[in-house]
Coordinates of C-alpha atoms in Angstrom, one line a residue:
M1240 CA 3.3 66.2 -34.9
T1241 CA 2.6 62.5 -34.3
G1242 CA 3.3 60.0 -31.6
K1243 CA 5.5 57.8 -31.3
H1244 CA 5.4 54.1 -33.1
I1245 CA 8.9 51.6 -32.3
S1246 CA 9.3 48.7 -34.1
Y1247 CA 9.8 45.0 -32.2
A1248 CA 11.2 42.7 -35.0
V1249 CA 14.0 40.7 -34.1
Q1250 CA 17.4 41.8 -35.2
N1251 CA 15.8 45.0 -35.5
I1252 CA 17.7 47.6 -33.6
E1253 CA 14.7 49.8 -33.0
G1254 CA 13.0 49.0 -30.6
L1255 CA 17.5 48.8 -28.2
S1256 CA 16.5 53.2 -27.9
F1257 CA 13.2 53.0 -26.8
D1258 CA 13.1 53.7 -22.9
T1259 CA 9.2 54.3 -22.3
T1260 CA 8.4 56.0 -18.6
D1261 CA 4.8 57.4 -16.8
I1262 CA 2.6 54.2 -18.2
S1263 CA -0.3 54.8 -16.4
K1264 CA -2.1 52.0 -18.3
I1265 CA -1.7 49.8 -21.2
A1266 CA -3.7 47.5 -24.1
L1267 CA -2.3 45.3 -25.6
V1268 CA -3.9 44.2 -29.8
T1269 CA -3.6 40.9 -32.3
E1270 CA -3.9 40.8 -35.3
G1271 CA -5.8 38.2 -37.8
G1272 CA -4.9 35.4 -40.1
G1273 CA -6.1 32.6 -39.6
Q1274 CA -3.3 29.8 -39.0
R1275 CA -0.2 32.8 -39.0
G1276 CA -1.2 33.2 -35.5
I1277 CA 1.0 31.0 -34.5
F1278 CA 3.1 33.7 -34.6
T1279 CA 1.0 35.9 -31.7
A1280 CA 1.1 32.5 -29.7
G1281 CA 4.4 32.2 -29.5
V1282 CA 4.7 35.8 -29.0
L1283 CA 1.9 35.1 -26.1
D1284 CA 3.8 31.8 -24.7
A1285 CA 6.7 34.1 -24.4
F1286 CA 4.9 36.4 -22.3
L1287 CA 3.3 33.9 -20.3
E1288 CA 6.7 32.0 -19.2
A1289 CA 7.7 35.3 -18.1
E1290 CA 4.5 36.0 -16.1
F1291 CA 4.0 39.0 -18.0
N1292 CA 0.8 40.6 -18.2
P1293 CA 0.5 44.5 -17.6
F1294 CA -2.8 44.7 -19.9
S1295 CA -5.6 46.1 -18.8
L1296 CA -7.4 46.0 -21.9
M1297 CA -7.0 43.2 -24.9
V1298 CA -8.7 42.9 -28.3
G1299 CA -8.2 40.5 -31.0
T1300 CA -9.3 39.6 -34.2
S1301 CA -10.2 36.3 -35.5
A1302 CA -6.7 34.0 -35.0
G1303 CA -5.9 37.2 -32.3
S1304 CA -9.2 36.6 -30.8
L1305 CA -8.1 32.9 -30.0
N1306 CA -4.7 33.8 -29.4
L1307 CA -6.0 36.1 -26.5
A1308 CA -8.5 33.2 -25.4
S1309 CA -4.9 30.9 -24.2
Y1310 CA -3.5 33.8 -23.0
I1311 CA -6.1 35.4 -20.5
C1312 CA -6.9 32.1 -19.5
G1313 CA -3.4 31.2 -18.4
Q1314 CA -2.1 27.8 -20.6
Y1315 CA 0.9 27.7 -21.9
K1316 CA 1.3 26.4 -25.5
H1317 CA -2.4 25.8 -25.8
A1318 CA -2.6 28.1 -28.7
Y1319 CA -0.1 26.3 -29.9
K1320 CA -1.9 22.8 -29.8
V1321 CA -5.1 24.1 -31.0
I1322 CA -3.4 25.4 -34.0
T1323 CA -1.0 22.6 -35.3
Q1324 CA -3.8 20.0 -33.9
A1325 CA -7.1 21.6 -34.4
T1326 CA -6.7 23.6 -37.3
T1327 CA -4.9 20.9 -39.1
D1328 CA -7.1 18.5 -38.9
H1329 CA -9.2 17.5 -42.0
H1330 CA -12.5 17.9 -39.5
F1331 CA -11.5 21.9 -39.2
F1332 CA -11.1 22.4 -42.8
D1333 CA -11.6 20.0 -45.7
V1334 CA -11.0 21.5 -48.9
Y1335 CA -12.7 19.4 -51.4
R1336 CA -15.9 20.0 -48.7
F1337 CA -15.2 22.8 -49.6
I1338 CA -15.2 22.0 -53.0
F1339 CA -18.6 20.9 -53.8
G1340 CA -20.0 23.6 -52.0
R1341 CA -20.4 23.4 -47.9
E1342 CA -18.8 24.9 -45.3
G1343 CA -14.6 25.1 -46.1
L1344 CA -14.5 25.5 -41.8
D1345 CA -16.0 23.9 -38.8
L1346 CA -16.1 26.1 -36.8
D1347 CA -18.8 24.4 -34.3
W1348 CA -15.9 21.9 -34.1
L1349 CA -13.5 23.6 -33.6
M1350 CA -15.1 25.6 -31.0
K1351 CA -16.1 21.3 -29.2
Q1352 CA -12.0 21.2 -29.0
T1353 CA -11.9 24.0 -27.0
Q1354 CA -14.1 22.5 -24.4
T1355 CA -13.0 18.6 -24.8
S1356 CA -9.4 18.2 -26.3
F1357 CA -7.7 21.3 -26.1
E1358 CA -9.7 22.5 -22.9
L1359 CA -9.6 26.3 -22.1
D1360 CA -9.2 27.2 -18.4
W1361 CA -12.3 29.0 -18.4
H1362 CA -12.2 29.0 -14.7
Q1363 CA -9.1 30.6 -14.4
G1364 CA -9.4 32.9 -17.3
R1365 CA -12.5 34.6 -15.6
E1366 CA -10.4 35.5 -13.0
N1367 CA -7.5 36.6 -14.9
M1368 CA -10.7 38.8 -16.2
R1369 CA -11.5 40.1 -13.1
S1370 CA -9.3 43.0 -13.3
R1371 CA -9.2 43.2 -17.1
T1372 CA -11.3 43.3 -20.1
V1373 CA -10.2 41.4 -23.2
L1374 CA -12.6 41.9 -26.2
A1375 CA -12.8 39.8 -30.0
S1376 CA -13.6 41.5 -33.0
A1377 CA -16.4 40.8 -35.1
S1378 CA -17.7 42.6 -39.1
G1379 CA -21.7 42.8 -38.7
V1380 CA -22.7 42.1 -42.2
T1381 CA -26.1 44.2 -42.7
S1382 CA -24.0 47.1 -40.3
H1383 CA -20.3 46.9 -41.8
Q1384 CA -19.5 47.9 -38.1
A1385 CA -17.2 46.3 -36.1
S1386 CA -18.3 45.4 -32.5
Y1387 CA -16.7 43.8 -29.7
F1388 CA -17.8 41.5 -27.8
N1389 CA -16.3 41.0 -24.5
L1390 CA -15.2 37.2 -23.5
N1391 CA -16.3 37.7 -20.1
S1392 CA -19.4 36.1 -20.5
D1393 CA -20.7 32.1 -20.6
N1394 CA -21.3 32.7 -24.1
W1395 CA -17.4 33.2 -25.1
S1396 CA -17.5 30.5 -27.8
L1397 CA -20.1 32.2 -29.7
A1398 CA -17.9 35.2 -29.4
L1399 CA -15.3 34.1 -31.3
K1400 CA -17.2 32.1 -33.9
A1401 CA -18.8 35.5 -35.1
S1402 CA -14.5 36.8 -34.4
C1403 CA -13.1 34.1 -37.0
A1404 CA -16.0 33.8 -39.1
V1405 CA -14.2 33.9 -42.9
P1406 CA -16.4 35.0 -45.2
V1407 CA -16.3 32.4 -48.2
L1408 CA -14.8 29.4 -46.0
N1409 CA -17.5 29.6 -43.9
K1410 CA -20.6 29.3 -45.8
Q1411 CA -23.1 30.6 -43.0
P1412 CA -22.8 34.1 -40.8
I1413 CA -23.0 34.1 -37.0
F1414 CA -26.6 35.1 -36.2
S1415 CA -27.2 36.9 -33.0
Q1416 CA -28.9 39.7 -31.7
N1417 CA -30.6 40.7 -35.1
E1418 CA -27.4 40.7 -36.6
F1419 CA -25.4 38.3 -38.3
W1420 CA -21.6 38.2 -38.2
V1421 CA -18.9 37.3 -40.1
D1422 CA -14.5 37.6 -39.3
G1423 CA -13.9 40.5 -37.2
G1424 CA -11.0 41.1 -39.5
L1425 CA -13.6 43.0 -42.4
C1426 CA -14.2 46.2 -40.3
A1427 CA -11.7 46.2 -37.5
P1428 CA -8.5 44.0 -39.1
I1429 CA -6.5 45.8 -35.9
P1430 CA -8.3 46.7 -34.5
V1431 CA -5.9 50.0 -32.0
Q1432 CA -8.2 52.7 -32.7
E1433 CA -10.6 50.7 -30.3
A1434 CA -8.2 50.6 -27.7
Y1435 CA -7.3 54.5 -28.3
E1436 CA -11.1 55.5 -28.3
R1437 CA -11.0 53.3 -24.7
G1438 CA -9.1 55.7 -23.8
Y1439 CA -5.7 54.5 -24.1
R1440 CA -2.9 55.7 -24.9
H1441 CA 0.5 52.7 -24.9
I1442 CA -0.8 50.4 -26.9
V1443 CA 0.9 47.1 -27.6
V1444 CA 0.3 45.6 -31.2
V1445 CA 1.1 41.7 -31.5
R1446 CA 0.9 41.3 -35.8
T1447 CA 1.4 38.3 -37.8
V1448 CA 2.6 40.5 -41.6
P1449 CA 5.3 43.0 -41.8
I1450 CA 4.5 46.9 -41.3
D1451 CA 4.6 47.2 -44.7
T1452 CA 2.4 45.0 -45.6
S1453 CA -0.5 46.2 -48.5
F1454 CA -3.8 45.2 -50.1
D1455 CA -5.4 45.9 -53.6
H1456 CA -8.0 44.4 -54.9
C1457 CA -9.5 47.4 -56.8
W1458 CA -10.4 45.3 -59.6
M1459 CA -13.3 43.7 -58.2
T1460 CA -15.0 46.7 -58.0
N1461 CA -16.1 46.6 -61.4
I1462 CA -17.5 42.8 -60.4
R1463 CA -19.3 44.5 -57.1
R1464 CA -21.1 46.7 -60.1
A1465 CA -22.3 44.1 -62.4
L1466 CA -23.4 41.4 -58.9
G1467 CA -26.1 43.9 -58.4
N1468 CA -27.6 43.4 -54.8
S1469 CA -26.8 39.6 -54.1
K1470 CA -24.9 38.2 -51.6
A1471 CA -21.3 37.8 -53.1
A1472 CA -21.5 41.6 -54.4
G1473 CA -22.5 42.1 -50.5
M1474 CA -19.2 40.7 -49.4
I1475 CA -17.1 42.0 -52.0
E1476 CA -18.4 45.4 -51.1
M1477 CA -17.0 43.7 -47.5
L1478 CA -13.8 42.6 -48.7
L1479 CA -13.1 46.4 -50.3
E1480 CA -14.0 48.0 -47.4
H1481 CA -11.5 45.8 -45.1
E1482 CA -9.0 47.4 -47.3
D1483 CA -9.8 50.6 -46.8
N1484 CA -10.6 49.9 -42.9
Y1485 CA -6.1 48.0 -43.1
R1486 CA -5.1 51.1 -44.9
K1487 CA -6.6 53.6 -42.5
T1488 CA -5.0 51.4 -39.6
Q1489 CA -1.7 51.7 -41.5
E1490 CA -1.6 55.0 -41.1
F1491 CA -2.6 55.6 -37.5
L1492 CA -0.5 53.1 -36.8
S1493 CA 2.3 54.7 -39.2
N1494 CA 2.1 57.9 -37.4
P1495 CA -0.4 57.9 -34.2
P1496 CA -1.5 61.0 -32.3
D1497 CA 1.0 62.5 -30.6
D1498 CA -0.3 61.7 -27.6
V1499 CA 0.3 57.8 -28.8
T1500 CA 2.8 54.7 -28.1
I1501 CA 3.0 52.1 -30.2
F1502 CA 4.6 49.3 -30.0
E1503 CA 4.3 47.1 -32.7
I1504 CA 6.0 43.4 -33.0
H1505 CA 6.3 41.6 -36.1
P1506 CA 7.8 39.6 -38.3
Q1507 CA 10.4 40.8 -40.7
K1508 CA 9.5 39.2 -43.7
P1509 CA 6.5 37.3 -44.9
L1510 CA 5.7 33.8 -42.8
K1511 CA 6.1 30.4 -43.9
S1512 CA 2.7 29.6 -42.9
K1513 CA 0.0 30.9 -44.8
M1514 CA -3.9 31.5 -43.3
I1515 CA -5.1 28.0 -44.1
G1516 CA -3.3 24.9 -45.3
S1517 CA -0.1 25.1 -43.6
D1518 CA 2.1 22.5 -42.6
F1519 CA 3.5 21.7 -39.3
A1520 CA 6.8 22.4 -40.3
S1521 CA 5.9 25.9 -41.5
L1522 CA 3.7 27.0 -38.0
D1523 CA 6.2 25.1 -36.3
M1524 CA 9.3 27.6 -37.4
D1525 CA 6.5 30.5 -37.0
Y1526 CA 6.0 30.2 -33.7
R1527 CA 9.3 29.6 -33.0
L1528 CA 9.8 33.7 -34.3
G1529 CA 6.8 34.5 -32.5
Y1530 CA 8.6 33.5 -29.3
Q1531 CA 12.1 35.0 -29.8
S1532 CA 10.1 38.6 -31.0
G1533 CA 8.1 38.0 -27.3
K1534 CA 11.5 37.2 -25.9
Y1535 CA 13.3 40.6 -27.7
F1536 CA 10.2 42.7 -27.0
L1537 CA 10.7 41.3 -22.6
N1538 CA 13.9 42.0 -23.0
T1539 CA 13.7 46.0 -24.3
V1540 CA 11.2 48.2 -23.1
G1541 CA 9.4 45.1 -20.8
R1542 CA 12.2 45.3 -18.9
H1543 CA 11.2 48.8 -18.5
I1544 CA 7.1 48.8 -18.2
N1545 CA 6.4 49.4 -14.3
I1546 CA 2.8 50.4 -13.8
K1547 CA 1.5 50.9 -10.3
D1548 CA -1.8 49.2 -9.7
A1549 CA -1.1 47.1 -12.6
P1550 CA -3.8 43.5 -12.9
Y1551 CA -2.2 41.1 -11.4
K1552 CA -0.3 38.4 -12.8
T1553 CA -1.9 35.6 -15.0
D1554 CA -0.5 32.1 -13.4
Y1555 CA 0.2 29.7 -16.6
K1556 CA 0.2 25.9 -17.0
H1557 CA 2.6 24.6 -19.5
D1558 CA -0.5 21.8 -20.0
A1559 CA -3.3 22.8 -19.7
T1560 CA -24.3 31.4 -19.8
N1561 CA -27.1 31.3 -21.9
V1562 CA -26.2 34.9 -22.1
D1563 CA -26.2 36.0 -25.4
L1564 CA -23.7 37.9 -27.7
M1565 CA -23.7 41.5 -25.8
K1566 CA -21.9 44.2 -27.2
Y1567 CA -18.9 45.9 -24.2
A1568 CA -20.1 49.2 -23.2

């Protein structure tokens, strides 16, 4: 016997048939996907607008971590502005810079924007994290394991950089705690199992691709062997591990354990946006789809989620330490 999996996509009637009861606690998990994270931004803005945040645990990967930062800080349309303005700026990504062997993505510049032009309200964020845990995943280059870093620390920007450091586009992994860190999506593409291992049996998952998406780069196995022990070979090995992890996660989502209910919010077909290099019209369209999907969730199962002693609501705004990265225990 397997648990329950309910799909929440616009024009999908499956979500209409589910009425949930007996929820003691609930987690939120957000997938990465680069600029495709604009879909997640729309979902979470629908939640903010409705003052809906019953989640005591939130776990994000890569762009999903950035979206959670905007959400926990209660800043309506903050993630939308970061994605449509900051991530489309040539300071963040320059294809010519990448072609000529320099850093493709400038994460330092992006993090600076979240402290200046698109400032995150961490005072409000820390207030909201008094009763919640918000984690960003990152993948260890040496360990080939995912670690989860608590955003309720003075080094939140380093945690977000580690979670978003896409291999190849980022020439240099993020170094901390005697380990090099890259994009959390390699080892934890959709960190739903982490929520499960922490005791959560009701989990809302926001995806940025259709639920039947799969990857297949088996042809890279031979290239990996030819490259020996080089850094490039290590990156290819992590990519192949990513595919294996993705398949295992897909299986968990489709056939969860019998004590688990998965609420999966996702697009029905591939988004117009790409991982990087998307135009404004595509980003805006996908944001609106995410917003509609979030409203659909709220108007179906969201109306029935009533958790006793739930974390207090997040105040949302229409406008918006020298502690090292520590693994959350």
